[in-house]
Amino acid sequence: FFRVNSAGTAVQFQVFMDGGKTSSRTKFPRSELREYEANGTTKAAWNARHGTHEMEGRTRVLHLQPKRPWVTVAQIHDKNKDTLGIKVKGDSTADLKVVAVTDTAAGDAEKTLLDSYQLGTEFSWRIQVRNDVLTVFINGALKLTVRNFSSPNDHGQYFKAGAYPQSRMDAGGHEKPAEFCRLELRGLKVRH
């Protein structure tokens, strides 16, 4: 589910753990926005090797499922997989951090962007891909640079943002059906 929060200041995304797969290429439930062209009907598909592509926003994670408290809040995706995920994750909801996970032709990597994250705290993020170089900023500070940010499907890249918890009732974390992930997103901007 997603809706404007009661204060009218952000969009709230909420995902329950009793949900099943929401598409053929995921094993977890989710509620996300997917980038489209300006006409609103054509799916975006840009080339990471050429031009400048940016997405930014502000996220506040309010609640996480307890067994595997991970959620992806922003992504770059290609035709087959996510090539960048900004995630809030930890071994418990009291031990969270913000990380970036990249999956490119050079291999998988995970980098910590914020050593400590407390539920309810808002943080800003900005993702930029310029001529095959990925940069990620958290709270205005440069935290990650990846050169040769490429995949076999460079021409099919697009942005996603929202709540993609990395657990569900019958996989991974074995959550209780009533458990959920909830976050707020505001200030979302995409530029090319």
PDB file of C-alpha atoms in Angstrom:
ATOM      1  CA  PHE A   1       0.000   0.000   0.000  1.00  0.00           C
ATOM      2  CA  PHE A   2       1.048   3.597  -0.443  1.00  0.00           C
ATOM      3  CA  ARG A   3      -0.750   6.826   0.451  1.00  0.00           C
ATOM      4  CA  VAL A   4      -0.085  10.384   1.563  1.00  0.00           C
ATOM      5  CA  ASN A   5       0.709  10.435   5.299  1.00  0.00           C
ATOM      6  CA  SER A   6      -1.695  12.072   7.748  1.00  0.00           C
ATOM      7  CA  ALA A   7       0.387  15.272   7.913  1.00  0.00           C
ATOM      8  CA  GLY A   8       0.400  15.597   4.105  1.00  0.00           C
ATOM      9  CA  THR A   9       4.203  15.824   4.058  1.00  0.00           C
ATOM     10  CA  ALA A  10       5.290  12.492   2.540  1.00  0.00           C
ATOM     11  CA  VAL A  11       4.083   9.309   0.857  1.00  0.00           C
ATOM     12  CA  GLN A  12       3.853   6.360   3.229  1.00  0.00           C
ATOM     13  CA  PHE A  13       4.633   2.877   1.911  1.00  0.00           C
ATOM     14  CA  GLN A  14       3.623  -0.191   3.932  1.00  0.00           C
ATOM     15  CA  VAL A  15       4.216  -3.843   3.080  1.00  0.00           C
ATOM     16  CA  PHE A  16       2.858  -6.783   5.096  1.00  0.00           C
ATOM     17  CA  MET A  17       4.834  -9.992   5.424  1.00  0.00           C
ATOM     18  CA  ASP A  18       1.879 -12.190   4.445  1.00  0.00           C
ATOM     19  CA  GLY A  19       2.226 -10.946   0.880  1.00  0.00           C
ATOM     20  CA  GLY A  20       3.658 -13.232  -1.749  1.00  0.00           C
ATOM     21  CA  LYS A  21       5.814 -12.521  -4.754  1.00  0.00           C
ATOM     22  CA  THR A  22       4.709  -9.368  -6.519  1.00  0.00           C
ATOM     23  CA  SER A  23       6.449 -10.042  -9.823  1.00  0.00           C
ATOM     24  CA  SER A  24       8.218 -12.869 -11.612  1.00  0.00           C
ATOM     25  CA  ARG A  25      11.692 -11.629 -10.617  1.00  0.00           C
ATOM     26  CA  THR A  26      11.280 -11.166  -6.869  1.00  0.00           C
ATOM     27  CA  LYS A  27      10.794 -13.403  -3.879  1.00  0.00           C
ATOM     28  CA  PHE A  28       9.596 -10.684  -1.508  1.00  0.00           C
ATOM     29  CA  PRO A  29       6.488  -8.435  -1.358  1.00  0.00           C
ATOM     30  CA  ARG A  30       7.008  -4.757  -2.086  1.00  0.00           C
ATOM     31  CA  SER A  31       5.399  -1.383  -2.736  1.00  0.00           C
ATOM     32  CA  GLU A  32       7.515   0.772  -5.035  1.00  0.00           C
ATOM     33  CA  LEU A  33       7.384   3.439  -7.691  1.00  0.00           C
ATOM     34  CA  ARG A  34       8.958   2.521 -11.038  1.00  0.00           C
ATOM     35  CA  GLU A  35      10.357   5.145 -13.373  1.00  0.00           C
ATOM     36  CA  TYR A  36       8.392   5.886 -16.548  1.00  0.00           C
ATOM     37  CA  GLU A  37       8.923   8.342 -19.373  1.00  0.00           C
ATOM     38  CA  ALA A  38       7.245  11.743 -19.068  1.00  0.00           C
ATOM     39  CA  ASN A  39       4.207  10.480 -21.000  1.00  0.00           C
ATOM     40  CA  GLY A  40       3.365   8.177 -18.074  1.00  0.00           C
ATOM     41  CA  THR A  41       2.825   5.104 -20.238  1.00  0.00           C
ATOM     42  CA  THR A  42       6.292   4.170 -21.556  1.00  0.00           C
ATOM     43  CA  LYS A  43       8.684   2.428 -19.173  1.00  0.00           C
ATOM     44  CA  ALA A  44      11.968   4.300 -18.772  1.00  0.00           C
ATOM     45  CA  ALA A  45      15.063   2.568 -20.167  1.00  0.00           C
ATOM     46  CA  TRP A  46      18.233   4.661 -20.191  1.00  0.00           C
ATOM     47  CA  ASN A  47      21.853   3.818 -20.865  1.00  0.00           C
ATOM     48  CA  ALA A  48      24.242   3.941 -17.890  1.00  0.00           C
ATOM     49  CA  ARG A  49      27.225   4.478 -20.215  1.00  0.00           C
ATOM     50  CA  HIS A  50      25.951   7.746 -21.690  1.00  0.00           C
ATOM     51  CA  GLY A  51      24.557  10.957 -20.257  1.00  0.00           C
ATOM     52  CA  THR A  52      23.638  11.958 -16.703  1.00  0.00           C
ATOM     53  CA  HIS A  53      20.863  10.217 -14.762  1.00  0.00           C
ATOM     54  CA  GLU A  54      19.890  11.254 -11.223  1.00  0.00           C
ATOM     55  CA  MET A  55      17.340  10.351  -8.581  1.00  0.00           C
ATOM     56  CA  GLU A  56      17.093  11.845  -5.108  1.00  0.00           C
ATOM     57  CA  GLY A  57      14.750  11.693  -2.151  1.00  0.00           C
ATOM     58  CA  ARG A  58      14.348  11.717   1.619  1.00  0.00           C
ATOM     59  CA  THR A  59      13.403   8.514   3.453  1.00  0.00           C
ATOM     60  CA  ARG A  60      12.273   7.838   7.014  1.00  0.00           C
ATOM     61  CA  VAL A  61      11.918   4.166   7.981  1.00  0.00           C
ATOM     62  CA  LEU A  62       9.272   3.890  10.690  1.00  0.00           C
ATOM     63  CA  HIS A  63       8.931   0.130  11.259  1.00  0.00           C
ATOM     64  CA  LEU A  64      10.749  -2.987  10.079  1.00  0.00           C
ATOM     65  CA  GLN A  65       9.864  -6.649  10.203  1.00  0.00           C
ATOM     66  CA  PRO A  66      11.827  -8.126  13.166  1.00  0.00           C
ATOM     67  CA  LYS A  67      13.318 -11.423  11.945  1.00  0.00           C
ATOM     68  CA  ARG A  68      15.207  -9.986   8.978  1.00  0.00           C
ATOM     69  CA  PRO A  69      14.972  -6.193   9.301  1.00  0.00           C
ATOM     70  CA  TRP A  70      16.116  -5.184   5.822  1.00  0.00           C
ATOM     71  CA  VAL A  71      14.450  -2.862   3.322  1.00  0.00           C
ATOM     72  CA  THR A  72      15.581  -1.467  -0.027  1.00  0.00           C
ATOM     73  CA  VAL A  73      14.491   2.181  -0.305  1.00  0.00           C
ATOM     74  CA  ALA A  74      15.952   3.135  -3.716  1.00  0.00           C
ATOM     75  CA  GLN A  75      17.294   1.187  -6.689  1.00  0.00           C
ATOM     76  CA  ILE A  76      18.705   1.232 -10.157  1.00  0.00           C
ATOM     77  CA  HIS A  77      17.422  -1.753 -12.099  1.00  0.00           C
ATOM     78  CA  ASP A  78      18.170  -3.135 -15.528  1.00  0.00           C
ATOM     79  CA  LYS A  79      16.158  -5.637 -17.571  1.00  0.00           C
ATOM     80  CA  ASN A  80      17.052  -8.528 -15.281  1.00  0.00           C
ATOM     81  CA  LYS A  81      18.202  -7.373 -11.847  1.00  0.00           C
ATOM     82  CA  ASP A  82      18.910  -4.470  -9.551  1.00  0.00           C
ATOM     83  CA  THR A  83      22.365  -3.032 -10.182  1.00  0.00           C
ATOM     84  CA  LEU A  84      22.244  -0.684  -7.166  1.00  0.00           C
ATOM     85  CA  GLY A  85      20.198  -0.900  -3.979  1.00  0.00           C
ATOM     86  CA  ILE A  86      20.256   1.556  -1.089  1.00  0.00           C
ATOM     87  CA  LYS A  87      19.168  -0.459   1.936  1.00  0.00           C
ATOM     88  CA  VAL A  88      18.493  -0.033   5.637  1.00  0.00           C
ATOM     89  CA  LYS A  89      19.481  -3.312   7.266  1.00  0.00           C
ATOM     90  CA  GLY A  90      20.712  -4.922  10.444  1.00  0.00           C
ATOM     91  CA  ASP A  91      20.699  -8.021  12.603  1.00  0.00           C
ATOM     92  CA  SER A  92      17.983  -6.389  14.723  1.00  0.00           C
ATOM     93  CA  THR A  93      15.936  -3.185  14.579  1.00  0.00           C
ATOM     94  CA  ALA A  94      18.235  -1.764  17.269  1.00  0.00           C
ATOM     95  CA  ASP A  95      21.355  -2.388  15.161  1.00  0.00           C
ATOM     96  CA  LEU A  96      20.672  -0.807  11.767  1.00  0.00           C
ATOM     97  CA  LYS A  97      22.874   0.840   9.145  1.00  0.00           C
ATOM     98  CA  VAL A  98      22.439   2.221   5.625  1.00  0.00           C
ATOM     99  CA  VAL A  99      24.319   0.360   2.895  1.00  0.00           C
ATOM    100  CA  ALA A 100      24.696   0.388  -0.876  1.00  0.00           C
ATOM    101  CA  VAL A 101      24.748  -2.946  -2.701  1.00  0.00           C
ATOM    102  CA  THR A 102      26.001  -2.934  -6.293  1.00  0.00           C
ATOM    103  CA  ASP A 103      25.748  -5.801  -8.765  1.00  0.00           C
ATOM    104  CA  THR A 104      27.599  -4.997 -11.974  1.00  0.00           C
ATOM    105  CA  ALA A 105      29.808  -6.657 -14.563  1.00  0.00           C
ATOM    106  CA  ALA A 106      32.701  -6.164 -12.110  1.00  0.00           C
ATOM    107  CA  GLY A 107      30.920  -8.235  -9.457  1.00  0.00           C
ATOM    108  CA  ASP A 108      28.866  -7.734  -6.305  1.00  0.00           C
ATOM    109  CA  ALA A 109      29.881  -5.323  -3.545  1.00  0.00           C
ATOM    110  CA  GLU A 110      28.380  -3.879  -0.364  1.00  0.00           C
ATOM    111  CA  LYS A 111      29.488  -0.595   1.211  1.00  0.00           C
ATOM    112  CA  THR A 112      28.276   0.998   4.426  1.00  0.00           C
ATOM    113  CA  LEU A 113      26.969   4.528   3.842  1.00  0.00           C
ATOM    114  CA  LEU A 114      25.835   5.272   7.429  1.00  0.00           C
ATOM    115  CA  ASP A 115      27.306   3.258  10.300  1.00  0.00           C
ATOM    116  CA  SER A 116      24.238   3.717  12.477  1.00  0.00           C
ATOM    117  CA  TYR A 117      20.594   4.307  11.661  1.00  0.00           C
ATOM    118  CA  GLN A 118      17.729   4.763  14.132  1.00  0.00           C
ATOM    119  CA  LEU A 119      14.139   4.034  13.116  1.00  0.00           C
ATOM    120  CA  GLY A 120      12.182   7.241  12.568  1.00  0.00           C
ATOM    121  CA  THR A 121      15.203   9.282  11.450  1.00  0.00           C
ATOM    122  CA  GLU A 122      15.002  10.886   8.024  1.00  0.00           C
ATOM    123  CA  PHE A 123      18.020  10.729   5.719  1.00  0.00           C
ATOM    124  CA  SER A 124      18.513  12.144   2.247  1.00  0.00           C
ATOM    125  CA  TRP A 125      20.027  10.206  -0.624  1.00  0.00           C
ATOM    126  CA  ARG A 126      21.059  11.114  -4.153  1.00  0.00           C
ATOM    127  CA  ILE A 127      22.081   8.665  -6.867  1.00  0.00           C
ATOM    128  CA  GLN A 128      23.878   9.843  -9.983  1.00  0.00           C
ATOM    129  CA  VAL A 129      25.137   7.906 -12.991  1.00  0.00           C
ATOM    130  CA  ARG A 130      27.219  10.026 -15.358  1.00  0.00           C
ATOM    131  CA  ASN A 131      28.929   8.397 -18.329  1.00  0.00           C
ATOM    132  CA  ASP A 132      29.329   5.024 -16.588  1.00  0.00           C
ATOM    133  CA  VAL A 133      30.367   6.440 -13.168  1.00  0.00           C
ATOM    134  CA  LEU A 134      27.996   5.897 -10.233  1.00  0.00           C
ATOM    135  CA  THR A 135      28.054   8.251  -7.242  1.00  0.00           C
ATOM    136  CA  VAL A 136      25.862   8.039  -4.129  1.00  0.00           C
ATOM    137  CA  PHE A 137      25.409  10.886  -1.642  1.00  0.00           C
ATOM    138  CA  ILE A 138      23.878  10.479   1.828  1.00  0.00           C
ATOM    139  CA  ASN A 139      22.818  13.603   3.733  1.00  0.00           C
ATOM    140  CA  GLY A 140      24.728  15.648   1.158  1.00  0.00           C
ATOM    141  CA  ALA A 141      28.046  13.812   1.565  1.00  0.00           C
ATOM    142  CA  LEU A 142      29.648  11.676  -1.150  1.00  0.00           C
ATOM    143  CA  LYS A 143      29.705   8.094   0.168  1.00  0.00           C
ATOM    144  CA  LEU A 144      30.282   5.875  -2.861  1.00  0.00           C
ATOM    145  CA  THR A 145      31.915   6.085  -6.295  1.00  0.00           C
ATOM    146  CA  VAL A 146      31.881   3.152  -8.720  1.00  0.00           C
ATOM    147  CA  ARG A 147      33.648   3.532 -12.057  1.00  0.00           C
ATOM    148  CA  ASN A 148      32.654   1.328 -15.002  1.00  0.00           C
ATOM    149  CA  PHE A 149      29.171   1.010 -13.524  1.00  0.00           C
ATOM    150  CA  SER A 150      27.827  -1.224 -16.228  1.00  0.00           C
ATOM    151  CA  SER A 151      25.849  -4.365 -16.844  1.00  0.00           C
ATOM    152  CA  PRO A 152      25.018  -6.447 -19.910  1.00  0.00           C
ATOM    153  CA  ASN A 153      21.750  -4.489 -20.136  1.00  0.00           C
ATOM    154  CA  ASP A 154      22.991  -0.910 -19.815  1.00  0.00           C
ATOM    155  CA  HIS A 155      20.429   0.455 -22.234  1.00  0.00           C
ATOM    156  CA  GLY A 156      17.563  -0.827 -20.066  1.00  0.00           C
ATOM    157  CA  GLN A 157      18.305   0.918 -16.759  1.00  0.00           C
ATOM    158  CA  TYR A 158      15.618   2.662 -14.674  1.00  0.00           C
ATOM    159  CA  PHE A 159      15.052   4.000 -11.154  1.00  0.00           C
ATOM    160  CA  LYS A 160      12.776   2.648  -8.425  1.00  0.00           C
ATOM    161  CA  ALA A 161      11.938   3.997  -4.962  1.00  0.00           C
ATOM    162  CA  GLY A 162       9.670   2.940  -2.110  1.00  0.00           C
ATOM    163  CA  ALA A 163       9.635  -0.058   0.231  1.00  0.00           C
ATOM    164  CA  TYR A 164      11.061  -3.420  -0.810  1.00  0.00           C
ATOM    165  CA  PRO A 165      11.503  -5.423   2.421  1.00  0.00           C
ATOM    166  CA  GLN A 166      13.966  -8.281   2.073  1.00  0.00           C
ATOM    167  CA  SER A 167      11.887 -10.841   3.949  1.00  0.00           C
ATOM    168  CA  ARG A 168       8.461 -12.443   3.983  1.00  0.00           C
ATOM    169  CA  MET A 169       6.432 -14.904   5.974  1.00  0.00           C
ATOM    170  CA  ASP A 170       7.602 -18.080   4.234  1.00  0.00           C
ATOM    171  CA  ALA A 171      11.115 -17.180   3.078  1.00  0.00           C
ATOM    172  CA  GLY A 172      14.300 -15.817   4.572  1.00  0.00           C
ATOM    173  CA  GLY A 173      13.178 -14.255   7.819  1.00  0.00           C
ATOM    174  CA  HIS A 174      10.066 -16.389   8.415  1.00  0.00           C
ATOM    175  CA  GLU A 175       8.143 -13.354   9.658  1.00  0.00           C
ATOM    176  CA  LYS A 176       4.710 -13.470  11.289  1.00  0.00           C
ATOM    177  CA  PRO A 177       1.929 -12.616   8.801  1.00  0.00           C
ATOM    178  CA  ALA A 178       0.900  -9.435  10.641  1.00  0.00           C
ATOM    179  CA  GLU A 179       4.445  -8.015  10.635  1.00  0.00           C
ATOM    180  CA  PHE A 180       5.187  -5.206   8.221  1.00  0.00           C
ATOM    181  CA  CYS A 181       7.645  -2.670   6.890  1.00  0.00           C
ATOM    182  CA  ARG A 182       6.593   0.990   6.867  1.00  0.00           C
ATOM    183  CA  LEU A 183       8.479   4.040   5.612  1.00  0.00           C
ATOM    184  CA  GLU A 184       7.894   7.554   4.350  1.00  0.00           C
ATOM    185  CA  LEU A 185       9.363   9.075   1.188  1.00  0.00           C
ATOM    186  CA  ARG A 186       9.394  12.742   0.192  1.00  0.00           C
ATOM    187  CA  GLY A 187      11.221  15.098  -2.144  1.00  0.00           C
ATOM    188  CA  LEU A 188      11.524  12.482  -4.879  1.00  0.00           C
ATOM    189  CA  LYS A 189      13.108  13.903  -8.045  1.00  0.00           C
ATOM    190  CA  VAL A 190      14.412  12.261 -11.216  1.00  0.00           C
ATOM    191  CA  ARG A 191      16.540  14.091 -13.789  1.00  0.00           C
ATOM    192  CA  HIS A 192      18.122  13.074 -17.102  1.00  0.00           C
TER     193      HIS A 192
END
